[in-house]
Short mmCIF file of C-alpha atoms and ligand atoms in Angstrom, two decimals:
data_model
loop_
_atom_site.label_atom_id
_atom_site.label_comp_id
_atom_site.label_asym_id
_atom_site.label_seq_id
_atom_site.Cartn_x
_atom_site.Cartn_y
_atom_site.Cartn_z
CA MET A 66 80.86 -91.65 -24.19
CA THR A 67 80.26 -87.97 -23.51
CA HIS A 68 83.00 -85.41 -22.73
CA ARG A 69 82.55 -82.29 -20.62
CA TYR A 70 84.51 -79.04 -20.88
CA LEU A 71 84.53 -75.91 -18.88
CA LEU A 72 85.68 -73.08 -21.18
CA ASN A 73 87.15 -70.09 -19.38
CA TRP A 74 86.02 -67.75 -22.14
CA ALA A 75 84.04 -68.70 -25.25
CA LEU A 76 82.68 -66.77 -28.17
CA LEU A 77 79.02 -67.83 -28.43
CA PRO A 78 76.52 -66.66 -31.07
CA GLN A 79 75.28 -64.05 -28.58
CA GLY A 80 78.72 -62.82 -27.62
CA TRP A 81 81.57 -63.54 -25.27
CA ALA A 82 80.71 -65.62 -22.15
CA ARG A 83 82.74 -66.72 -19.09
CA ASP A 84 82.75 -70.25 -17.60
CA VAL A 85 80.88 -72.01 -20.43
CA ALA A 86 80.01 -75.67 -19.57
CA VAL A 87 79.79 -77.78 -22.71
CA THR A 88 78.85 -81.45 -23.17
CA VAL A 89 80.03 -83.19 -26.36
CA ALA A 90 78.61 -86.54 -27.46
CA GLU A 91 80.71 -89.33 -29.01
CA SER A 92 79.43 -88.14 -32.40
CA GLY A 93 81.29 -84.88 -31.89
CA LEU A 94 78.14 -82.77 -31.59
CA VAL A 95 77.59 -80.39 -28.66
CA THR A 96 74.54 -81.74 -26.82
CA ALA A 97 74.33 -79.20 -23.97
CA LEU A 98 75.76 -75.77 -23.26
CA ALA A 99 75.28 -73.61 -20.19
CA VAL A 100 76.94 -70.45 -18.95
CA GLY A 101 78.13 -70.27 -15.39
CA THR A 102 80.13 -72.73 -13.25
CA ALA A 103 77.01 -73.91 -11.42
CA ALA A 104 76.19 -75.97 -14.56
CA HIS A 105 79.15 -78.29 -13.82
CA THR A 106 78.78 -78.56 -10.04
CA GLY A 107 79.54 -82.14 -8.97
CA VAL A 108 80.58 -83.18 -12.55
CA SER A 109 84.20 -83.54 -13.61
CA ALA A 110 85.02 -81.49 -16.68
CA GLU A 111 88.19 -80.61 -18.55
CA ARG A 112 88.97 -76.92 -17.90
CA VAL A 113 90.06 -75.11 -21.06
CA ALA A 114 92.09 -71.90 -20.29
CA GLY A 115 92.40 -68.99 -22.78
CA PHE A 116 89.86 -67.83 -25.31
CA THR A 117 87.89 -70.49 -27.20
CA VAL A 118 86.35 -69.54 -30.56
CA PRO A 119 84.70 -71.47 -33.42
CA GLY A 120 87.21 -73.12 -35.77
CA MET A 121 87.28 -71.53 -39.23
CA PRO A 122 85.91 -73.52 -42.18
CA ASN A 123 88.21 -73.21 -45.19
CA ALA A 124 85.69 -72.78 -48.02
CA HIS A 125 88.11 -73.11 -50.93
CA SER A 126 91.18 -75.31 -51.36
CA HIS A 127 93.10 -77.09 -54.06
CA ALA A 128 95.32 -79.31 -51.92
CA PHE A 129 97.78 -80.41 -54.61
CA GLN A 130 98.79 -76.69 -55.23
CA ARG A 131 100.53 -76.69 -51.75
CA ALA A 132 103.40 -78.25 -53.64
CA LEU A 133 103.75 -75.06 -55.70
CA ALA A 134 103.71 -72.53 -52.77
CA GLY A 135 106.87 -70.44 -52.94
CA ALA A 136 108.00 -72.21 -56.21
CA ALA A 137 106.47 -69.86 -58.73
CA GLU A 138 107.62 -66.45 -57.51
CA TYR A 139 110.24 -66.03 -60.23
CA ARG A 140 109.72 -63.78 -63.24
CA ALA A 141 108.98 -65.96 -66.29
CA SER A 142 108.17 -63.11 -68.64
CA ALA A 143 107.64 -59.36 -68.66
CA ARG A 144 103.83 -59.98 -68.54
CA ASP A 145 103.61 -62.61 -65.75
CA SER A 146 99.95 -63.17 -64.78
CA PHE A 147 97.43 -65.77 -63.59
CA TRP A 148 97.76 -67.40 -66.99
CA THR A 149 101.51 -67.85 -66.87
CA TRP A 150 101.29 -69.21 -63.21
CA ARG A 151 98.66 -71.66 -64.54
CA ARG A 152 101.27 -73.29 -66.76
CA ALA A 153 103.49 -74.12 -63.72
CA MET A 154 100.38 -75.37 -61.93
CA TYR A 155 99.44 -77.70 -64.85
CA ALA A 156 103.02 -79.05 -64.98
CA LEU A 157 102.73 -79.93 -61.29
CA ALA A 158 99.21 -81.47 -61.72
CA ASN A 159 100.56 -83.75 -64.38
CA ARG A 160 103.32 -85.13 -62.06
CA ILE A 161 101.11 -86.19 -59.11
CA GLU A 162 100.25 -89.72 -58.28
CA PRO A 163 97.53 -90.58 -55.66
CA GLN A 164 100.06 -91.44 -52.98
CA ASP A 165 101.77 -88.07 -53.60
CA LEU A 166 98.49 -86.22 -53.22
CA GLU A 167 97.85 -88.01 -49.94
CA VAL A 168 101.22 -86.81 -48.56
CA ILE A 169 100.70 -83.25 -49.80
CA ALA A 170 97.16 -83.04 -48.50
CA THR A 171 98.03 -84.55 -45.09
CA GLN A 172 100.86 -81.98 -44.67
CA LEU A 173 98.56 -79.18 -45.76
CA PHE A 174 95.61 -80.24 -43.58
CA ILE A 175 97.90 -80.31 -40.52
CA GLU A 176 99.09 -76.77 -41.37
CA MET A 177 95.44 -75.73 -41.67
CA LEU A 178 94.56 -77.17 -38.20
CA LYS A 179 97.50 -75.35 -36.59
CA ALA A 180 96.43 -72.10 -38.31
CA GLY A 181 92.83 -72.29 -37.14
CA TYR A 182 91.06 -73.98 -40.07
CA THR A 183 89.16 -76.90 -38.66
CA SER A 184 87.47 -78.06 -41.82
CA VAL A 185 88.02 -77.66 -45.54
CA ALA A 186 86.03 -77.68 -48.81
CA GLU A 187 88.38 -79.41 -51.26
CA PHE A 188 87.53 -78.25 -54.81
CA HIS A 189 88.99 -81.27 -56.50
CA TYR A 190 89.44 -81.56 -60.29
CA LEU A 191 92.27 -84.04 -60.47
CA HIS A 192 90.41 -87.05 -61.60
CA GLN A 193 92.33 -89.13 -64.09
CA PRO A 194 95.41 -91.35 -63.56
CA ARG A 195 98.55 -89.87 -65.09
CA ASP A 196 98.61 -92.46 -67.90
CA SER A 197 95.11 -91.58 -68.92
CA ALA A 198 96.21 -88.26 -70.36
CA ARG A 199 98.40 -90.04 -72.87
CA ALA A 200 95.72 -92.77 -73.37
CA ALA A 201 93.04 -90.16 -74.01
CA ASP A 202 95.33 -88.36 -76.42
CA ALA A 203 95.95 -91.64 -78.30
CA ALA A 204 92.23 -92.35 -78.33
CA ARG A 205 91.53 -88.88 -79.65
CA ALA A 206 94.12 -89.26 -82.39
CA SER A 207 92.59 -92.56 -83.44
CA ASP A 208 89.04 -91.13 -83.20
CA SER A 209 87.89 -93.71 -80.57
CA ALA A 210 86.15 -92.72 -77.35
CA VAL A 211 88.01 -91.04 -74.55
CA PRO A 212 88.35 -93.68 -71.78
CA SER A 213 85.94 -93.33 -68.86
CA PRO A 214 87.48 -92.50 -65.49
CA GLY A 215 86.51 -95.46 -63.25
CA ASN A 216 89.34 -94.52 -60.95
CA ASN A 217 88.76 -92.49 -57.85
CA ALA A 218 92.14 -93.14 -56.20
CA LEU A 219 92.77 -89.35 -56.33
CA TRP A 220 89.54 -88.60 -54.51
CA GLU A 221 90.28 -91.29 -52.00
CA ALA A 222 93.67 -89.82 -51.40
CA VAL A 223 92.05 -86.55 -50.19
CA ARG A 224 89.61 -88.44 -47.95
CA ARG A 225 92.43 -90.50 -46.45
CA ALA A 226 94.48 -87.31 -45.75
CA ALA A 227 91.47 -85.73 -43.96
CA ARG A 228 91.08 -88.79 -41.78
CA ALA A 229 94.84 -88.96 -41.01
CA SER A 230 95.04 -85.30 -40.03
CA GLY A 231 91.64 -85.13 -38.29
CA ILE A 232 90.29 -82.14 -40.27
CA GLY A 233 86.66 -81.92 -41.37
CA LEU A 234 86.16 -82.34 -45.09
CA THR A 235 83.56 -81.43 -47.65
CA LEU A 236 84.88 -83.11 -50.83
CA LEU A 237 83.80 -81.33 -53.95
CA PRO A 238 84.51 -83.40 -57.02
CA THR A 239 84.65 -80.86 -59.80
CA LEU A 240 83.30 -81.03 -63.34
CA TYR A 241 85.82 -79.81 -65.90
CA GLN A 242 85.22 -80.46 -69.61
CA THR A 243 86.23 -77.56 -71.84
CA ALA A 244 89.24 -75.20 -72.20
CA ASP A 245 87.10 -72.06 -72.68
CA PHE A 246 83.70 -70.61 -73.43
CA GLY A 247 82.10 -72.02 -76.59
CA GLY A 248 83.08 -75.61 -75.85
CA ALA A 249 86.80 -75.44 -76.78
CA PRO A 250 88.33 -78.89 -76.30
CA LEU A 251 90.63 -79.54 -73.34
CA ARG A 252 94.32 -79.09 -74.04
CA GLN A 253 96.79 -81.91 -73.45
CA GLU A 254 97.81 -80.60 -70.05
CA GLN A 255 94.13 -80.45 -68.91
CA LEU A 256 93.14 -83.99 -69.86
CA ARG A 257 93.61 -85.35 -66.23
CA PHE A 258 90.67 -83.06 -65.17
CA ARG A 259 88.17 -84.46 -67.58
CA MET A 260 85.03 -86.32 -66.59
CA GLU A 261 81.87 -87.09 -68.54
CA SER A 262 78.74 -85.75 -66.79
CA ASP A 263 77.21 -89.23 -66.30
CA ASP A 264 80.42 -90.65 -64.82
CA PHE A 265 80.59 -87.61 -62.56
CA LEU A 266 77.10 -88.02 -61.26
CA ARG A 267 77.55 -91.77 -60.73
CA ALA A 268 80.80 -91.26 -58.89
CA ILE A 269 79.25 -88.63 -56.58
CA GLU A 270 76.34 -90.95 -55.88
CA ASP A 271 78.85 -93.73 -55.05
CA CYS A 272 80.65 -91.36 -52.65
CA ILE A 273 77.46 -90.42 -50.89
CA ALA A 274 76.54 -94.11 -50.60
CA ALA A 275 79.94 -94.87 -49.09
CA ASP A 276 79.52 -91.98 -46.63
CA ARG A 277 76.27 -93.55 -45.51
CA ARG A 278 77.82 -97.06 -45.09
CA ASP A 279 80.75 -95.77 -43.07
CA PRO A 280 79.53 -92.52 -41.47
CA CYS A 281 82.16 -90.08 -40.33
CA PRO A 282 80.85 -87.04 -38.40
CA SER A 283 83.21 -84.68 -40.15
CA LEU A 284 83.05 -85.87 -43.80
CA ARG A 285 80.58 -84.72 -46.46
CA THR A 286 80.44 -85.04 -50.24
CA GLY A 287 79.28 -82.05 -52.41
CA ALA A 288 80.13 -81.11 -56.02
CA ALA A 289 81.65 -78.24 -57.98
CA PHE A 290 81.71 -76.85 -61.45
CA HIS A 291 85.17 -75.60 -62.27
CA SER A 292 83.97 -72.46 -64.04
CA LEU A 293 81.78 -71.31 -66.82
CA ARG A 294 84.95 -71.63 -69.00
CA ALA A 295 85.25 -75.25 -68.10
CA VAL A 296 81.64 -76.40 -68.19
CA PRO A 297 79.16 -75.35 -70.98
CA MET A 298 76.12 -73.66 -69.39
CA GLU A 299 73.61 -76.26 -70.65
CA THR A 300 75.70 -79.09 -69.12
CA LEU A 301 76.11 -77.13 -65.90
CA HIS A 302 72.36 -76.49 -65.68
CA ALA A 303 71.31 -80.04 -66.35
CA THR A 304 73.97 -81.55 -64.06
CA ALA A 305 73.12 -79.14 -61.23
CA LEU A 306 69.45 -80.22 -61.38
CA GLN A 307 70.42 -83.88 -61.28
CA LEU A 308 72.70 -83.25 -58.30
CA ARG A 309 69.78 -81.56 -56.60
CA ARG A 310 67.73 -84.74 -57.02
CA VAL A 311 70.59 -86.79 -55.44
CA ASP A 312 70.82 -84.51 -52.38
CA PRO A 313 68.71 -81.27 -52.27
CA THR A 314 71.05 -79.66 -49.61
CA MET A 315 74.30 -80.71 -51.43
CA PRO A 316 76.94 -77.95 -51.28
CA VAL A 317 77.70 -76.75 -54.93
CA HIS A 318 80.70 -74.51 -55.63
CA VAL A 319 81.86 -72.70 -58.76
CA HIS A 320 84.74 -70.35 -59.64
CA VAL A 321 83.45 -67.22 -61.21
CA ALA A 322 84.70 -63.77 -62.33
CA GLU A 323 88.28 -64.20 -60.92
CA GLN A 324 89.91 -62.73 -63.97
CA LEU A 325 88.92 -59.84 -66.28
CA ARG A 326 89.86 -61.92 -69.27
CA GLU A 327 87.30 -64.56 -68.12
CA VAL A 328 84.55 -61.95 -67.72
CA GLU A 329 85.28 -60.49 -71.16
CA ALA A 330 85.42 -63.90 -72.84
CA GLY A 331 82.10 -64.76 -71.23
CA ARG A 332 80.49 -61.59 -72.51
CA ARG A 333 81.80 -62.13 -76.03
CA ALA A 334 80.58 -65.72 -76.12
CA THR A 335 77.16 -65.21 -74.54
CA GLY A 336 76.40 -61.57 -74.37
CA LEU A 337 76.38 -61.84 -70.60
CA ARG A 338 78.95 -61.57 -67.83
CA PRO A 339 79.56 -64.94 -66.07
CA ILE A 340 77.86 -63.92 -62.80
CA GLU A 341 74.86 -62.55 -64.76
CA THR A 342 74.65 -65.91 -66.52
CA LEU A 343 74.65 -67.87 -63.25
CA LEU A 344 72.09 -65.55 -61.62
CA ARG A 345 69.76 -65.73 -64.64
CA SER A 346 69.93 -69.59 -64.48
CA GLY A 347 68.18 -69.29 -61.12
CA LEU A 348 70.42 -72.08 -59.73
CA PRO A 349 72.37 -70.31 -57.00
CA ASN A 350 70.69 -70.68 -53.57
CA GLU A 351 71.88 -71.08 -50.02
CA HIS A 352 73.68 -74.29 -50.91
CA TRP A 353 75.80 -72.58 -53.53
CA CYS A 354 79.18 -70.94 -53.03
CA LEU A 355 80.53 -68.55 -55.67
CA VAL A 356 84.33 -68.47 -55.46
CA HIS A 357 86.15 -65.16 -56.08
CA CYS A 358 83.62 -62.81 -57.76
CA THR A 359 86.58 -60.41 -57.91
CA HIS A 360 85.17 -58.56 -60.96
CA ALA A 361 81.52 -58.16 -59.99
CA THR A 362 79.28 -55.10 -60.50
CA ARG A 363 77.18 -53.72 -57.61
CA ALA A 364 74.08 -55.19 -59.29
CA GLU A 365 75.72 -58.61 -59.49
CA LEU A 366 76.81 -58.42 -55.80
CA ALA A 367 73.17 -57.54 -54.88
CA GLY A 368 71.93 -60.41 -56.97
CA ILE A 369 74.25 -62.89 -55.22
CA ALA A 370 73.23 -61.58 -51.81
CA ALA A 371 69.53 -62.01 -52.71
CA SER A 372 70.12 -65.56 -53.80
CA ARG A 373 71.52 -66.39 -50.29
CA ALA A 374 74.55 -68.04 -51.93
CA THR A 375 77.84 -67.45 -50.12
CA VAL A 376 80.86 -65.83 -51.76
CA CYS A 377 84.30 -67.25 -50.89
CA VAL A 378 87.29 -64.96 -51.32
CA SER A 379 90.91 -66.05 -50.95
CA ILE A 380 92.74 -62.76 -50.71
CA SER A 381 96.20 -64.31 -50.33
CA THR A 382 95.73 -66.18 -53.58
CA GLU A 383 93.99 -63.26 -55.38
CA ALA A 384 96.85 -61.04 -54.37
CA ASN A 385 99.48 -63.62 -55.35
CA LEU A 386 97.85 -63.98 -58.76
CA GLY A 387 97.24 -60.34 -59.35
CA ASP A 388 93.47 -60.94 -59.76
CA GLY A 389 92.04 -57.71 -58.33
CA ILE A 390 90.16 -56.60 -55.25
CA PHE A 391 86.75 -57.97 -54.20
CA ASP A 392 84.33 -55.15 -53.13
CA ALA A 393 83.63 -56.70 -49.72
CA LEU A 394 81.99 -53.59 -48.31
CA SER A 395 79.37 -53.29 -51.14
CA PHE A 396 78.62 -57.02 -50.77
CA LEU A 397 78.18 -56.88 -47.10
CA ARG A 398 75.98 -53.73 -47.30
CA ALA A 399 73.80 -55.69 -49.70
CA GLY A 400 73.42 -58.40 -47.05
CA GLY A 401 75.98 -60.74 -48.65
CA ARG A 402 77.39 -63.83 -46.97
CA LEU A 403 81.16 -63.93 -47.12
CA CYS A 404 83.62 -66.66 -46.22
CA VAL A 405 87.32 -67.39 -46.84
CA GLY A 406 89.56 -70.05 -48.18
CA SER A 407 93.26 -70.79 -48.83
CA ASP A 408 92.75 -71.65 -52.48
CA SER A 409 96.31 -72.02 -54.00
CA GLN A 410 97.90 -72.41 -50.50
CA SER A 411 100.42 -69.59 -51.17
CA THR A 412 99.82 -69.06 -47.45
CA VAL A 413 97.45 -70.97 -45.15
CA ASP A 414 96.06 -68.66 -42.43
CA PRO A 415 92.52 -67.53 -41.91
CA ALA A 416 93.69 -64.56 -39.80
CA GLU A 417 95.74 -63.32 -42.71
CA GLU A 418 92.73 -63.66 -45.11
CA LEU A 419 90.58 -61.62 -42.75
CA ARG A 420 93.29 -59.12 -42.00
CA TRP A 421 93.63 -58.40 -45.70
CA MET A 422 89.84 -58.40 -46.24
CA GLU A 423 89.75 -55.40 -43.84
CA TYR A 424 93.07 -53.87 -45.05
CA GLN A 425 92.02 -53.88 -48.78
CA GLN A 426 88.99 -51.77 -47.72
CA ARG A 427 91.09 -49.45 -45.55
CA LEU A 428 93.58 -48.84 -48.33
CA ARG A 429 90.85 -48.31 -50.88
CA ARG A 430 88.67 -46.06 -48.73
CA LYS A 431 91.46 -44.32 -46.67
CA ARG A 432 89.60 -45.10 -43.41
CA ARG A 433 90.05 -47.43 -40.49
CA VAL A 434 87.90 -50.33 -39.16
CA VAL A 435 85.68 -50.52 -42.22
CA LEU A 436 84.11 -53.97 -41.88
CA ALA A 437 82.92 -53.75 -38.27
CA SER A 438 79.07 -53.51 -37.99
CA ALA A 439 76.56 -51.56 -35.96
CA GLY A 440 76.08 -54.59 -33.70
CA GLU A 441 79.83 -55.45 -33.35
CA ALA A 442 82.38 -52.71 -32.95
CA HIS A 443 85.39 -55.01 -32.92
CA ALA A 444 86.53 -55.81 -36.47
CA GLY A 445 88.25 -59.03 -35.36
CA THR A 446 85.10 -60.56 -33.72
CA GLU A 447 82.87 -59.41 -36.60
CA LEU A 448 85.15 -60.77 -39.31
CA TRP A 449 85.84 -64.10 -37.61
CA ARG A 450 82.28 -64.81 -36.50
CA SER A 451 80.76 -63.90 -39.85
CA ALA A 452 83.30 -65.91 -41.95
CA ALA A 453 82.93 -68.91 -39.62
CA SER A 454 79.19 -69.03 -39.85
CA HIS A 455 79.05 -68.42 -43.64
CA GLY A 456 81.91 -70.91 -44.15
CA ALA A 457 79.73 -73.47 -42.32
CA GLN A 458 76.94 -72.71 -44.81
CA ALA A 459 79.41 -73.18 -47.73
CA LEU A 460 80.64 -76.54 -46.48
CA GLY A 461 77.11 -77.80 -45.61
CA GLN A 462 78.25 -78.96 -42.19
CA PRO A 463 76.90 -78.17 -38.63
CA ILE A 464 79.96 -76.02 -37.65
CA GLY A 465 80.91 -72.37 -37.39
CA GLU A 466 79.40 -71.62 -33.91
CA ILE A 467 79.89 -72.86 -30.37
CA ALA A 468 76.23 -73.89 -29.76
CA ALA A 469 74.10 -76.97 -28.95
CA GLY A 470 73.55 -79.01 -32.09
CA ARG A 471 76.84 -77.88 -33.70
CA ARG A 472 79.94 -79.95 -33.93
CA ALA A 473 82.65 -79.23 -31.40
CA ASP A 474 85.21 -77.65 -33.81
CA TRP A 475 87.03 -75.05 -31.83
CA ILE A 476 90.31 -73.35 -31.53
CA VAL A 477 91.82 -72.00 -28.31
CA LEU A 478 93.93 -68.81 -28.14
CA ASP A 479 96.70 -68.82 -25.61
CA ASP A 480 96.10 -65.80 -23.25
CA ASN A 481 99.74 -66.13 -22.13
CA HIS A 482 101.15 -65.56 -25.63
CA PRO A 483 102.74 -62.12 -26.11
CA ALA A 484 100.35 -61.44 -29.08
CA MET A 485 97.44 -61.70 -26.55
CA ALA A 486 99.05 -59.55 -23.86
CA GLY A 487 96.50 -57.04 -22.70
CA ALA A 488 93.69 -58.74 -24.62
CA GLN A 489 90.13 -58.75 -23.15
CA PRO A 490 87.76 -61.38 -24.61
CA GLU A 491 86.22 -58.69 -26.74
CA SER A 492 89.53 -57.80 -28.37
CA ALA A 493 91.03 -61.37 -28.49
CA LEU A 494 90.24 -61.85 -32.19
CA ASP A 495 91.50 -58.34 -32.91
CA HIS A 496 94.81 -59.47 -31.38
CA LEU A 497 94.72 -62.75 -33.39
CA ILE A 498 93.91 -61.09 -36.74
CA PHE A 499 95.79 -57.78 -36.51
CA ALA A 500 98.56 -58.41 -33.98
CA GLY A 501 99.44 -62.05 -33.47
CA GLY A 502 98.51 -64.28 -36.36
CA ALA A 503 98.47 -68.00 -35.90
CA ALA A 504 101.24 -67.93 -33.23
CA ALA A 505 98.68 -67.48 -30.47
CA ILE A 506 96.66 -70.61 -31.47
CA ARG A 507 97.41 -73.18 -28.79
CA ASP A 508 94.86 -76.02 -29.26
CA CYS A 509 92.47 -77.12 -31.89
CA MET A 510 89.59 -79.52 -31.60
CA VAL A 511 87.53 -81.21 -34.40
CA ALA A 512 84.39 -83.24 -33.70
CA GLY A 513 85.05 -83.27 -29.99
CA ARG A 514 88.75 -84.53 -30.31
CA TRP A 515 91.87 -82.45 -29.68
CA VAL A 516 93.83 -82.74 -32.96
CA VAL A 517 96.36 -80.04 -31.97
CA LYS A 518 97.48 -79.80 -28.31
CA ASP A 519 100.06 -77.22 -27.14
CA ARG A 520 100.74 -76.33 -30.81
CA ARG A 521 101.61 -79.88 -31.74
CA HIS A 522 99.86 -82.37 -34.08
CA PRO A 523 100.78 -86.00 -33.42
CA GLN A 524 101.50 -86.62 -37.10
CA GLU A 525 103.43 -83.52 -37.97
CA GLU A 526 106.94 -84.93 -37.68
CA PRO A 527 106.66 -88.08 -39.78
CA ILE A 528 104.62 -86.35 -42.47
CA ARG A 529 107.03 -83.41 -42.68
CA GLU A 530 109.90 -85.74 -43.72
CA ARG A 531 107.83 -87.51 -46.39
CA PHE A 532 106.56 -84.12 -47.67
CA ALA A 533 110.03 -82.68 -47.93
CA ALA A 534 111.35 -85.75 -49.80
CA LEU A 535 108.33 -85.56 -52.23
CA LEU A 536 108.85 -81.85 -52.90
CA ARG A 537 112.52 -82.50 -53.82
CA ARG A 538 111.22 -84.98 -56.40
CA LEU A 539 108.37 -82.69 -57.71
CA SER A 540 110.34 -79.47 -57.93
CA PRO A 541 109.64 -77.94 -61.31
CA ALA A 542 112.20 -78.86 -64.01
CA PRO A 543 113.84 -75.84 -65.64
CA ALA A 544 111.90 -76.57 -68.76
CA ASP A 545 108.57 -75.88 -66.95
CA ARG A 546 109.77 -72.40 -66.01
CA ALA A 547 109.03 -70.91 -69.34
ZN1 LIG B 783 90.33 -72.12 -56.88
#
């Protein structure tokens, strides 16, 4: 069954258009699009008031960390940093059961939909059941083999949450094998993240086979390498080539150069900075997404741009963790492809990510409207359109634009909301990003189905209660706050 819509105003790849007639197939893909009411003469269509724009792909998320948002803002030492925050994050990771993860992720994904993220790349390194950490420890102590995973209940929890919320998902099972450069063994609190490379490849192939048996238009399987700290380069190289044989267009993500300490450790261990190591491997291409790149040289940024890989920044997380400032202007001037994500979920709001992408540059350069381009004077339109289309590339899904052949993943801005007062179509995204935030988002569609209507998701009330009860149980014990 097809659905027809008449969008009052829509942001198309070529710019804003009025009275856009769109036909969406049962698969969720847009099959026809025409501008002008004549296209729908004699055909009944649902009229969509307000400003319709492409939904934002969230290119970097660790769903379980939503349970830590707001709970790690106390001062644990005089030298609080990413590394002290990581201790609280590990303590949480080691408490979570699959059913907990499903509740957290469902709550989070509903929050994402209401904030304008219509799909998410879930960078997922929680693989082993809770008991396995102790089992692996015992096996290590007795010199026997570490047990193989054989349990994807945690992966399944993320997939179930995506289905329950209606968000699009690119699941990125993540290889994580070492504690630092040079093959340092995982620490006790990292044992749940471990997978052997062969098990990892087999489990990804199983996921892809399951996707084919039970196709869902908004679900895809990719892969990730946690970082060059967590995967030795020879293993990363060999595994990446094997993944390419499984699916040559598979999205592959990796954290890199988030922390200065990581860049320095990489240089000490290998003589090269981590981004240099990745670029020299020749692996990054348009299917790769490099997450953070906070501490990159101009030459590294130019190298990433030339590889056609995307960079995903999550400025809310990078600011929360005190990582540093990504040089967005240099990257964009080099032709770089930039997208955004919610990462640690300290806040979940694409408008905030884009606002701070621009504001970091204004503060640094003491100018206004830095990231608009010669072809697009409005910063809001430029930032949103560019992050949506590069986010689509990072997720490996046909999204990010309102166009024939793309999936109908849209959000609708309420032109009656005070944040939109006085907005013209050209300035609607300026109002969203710089004046109104998510409050002006009225409706959200994924794969041709309204998942948020009049600011309400049908599952939000029941899941909110389960989430609140779970967080009371998971709240960090005083002992973890050291
Ligand atoms: Zn991350």
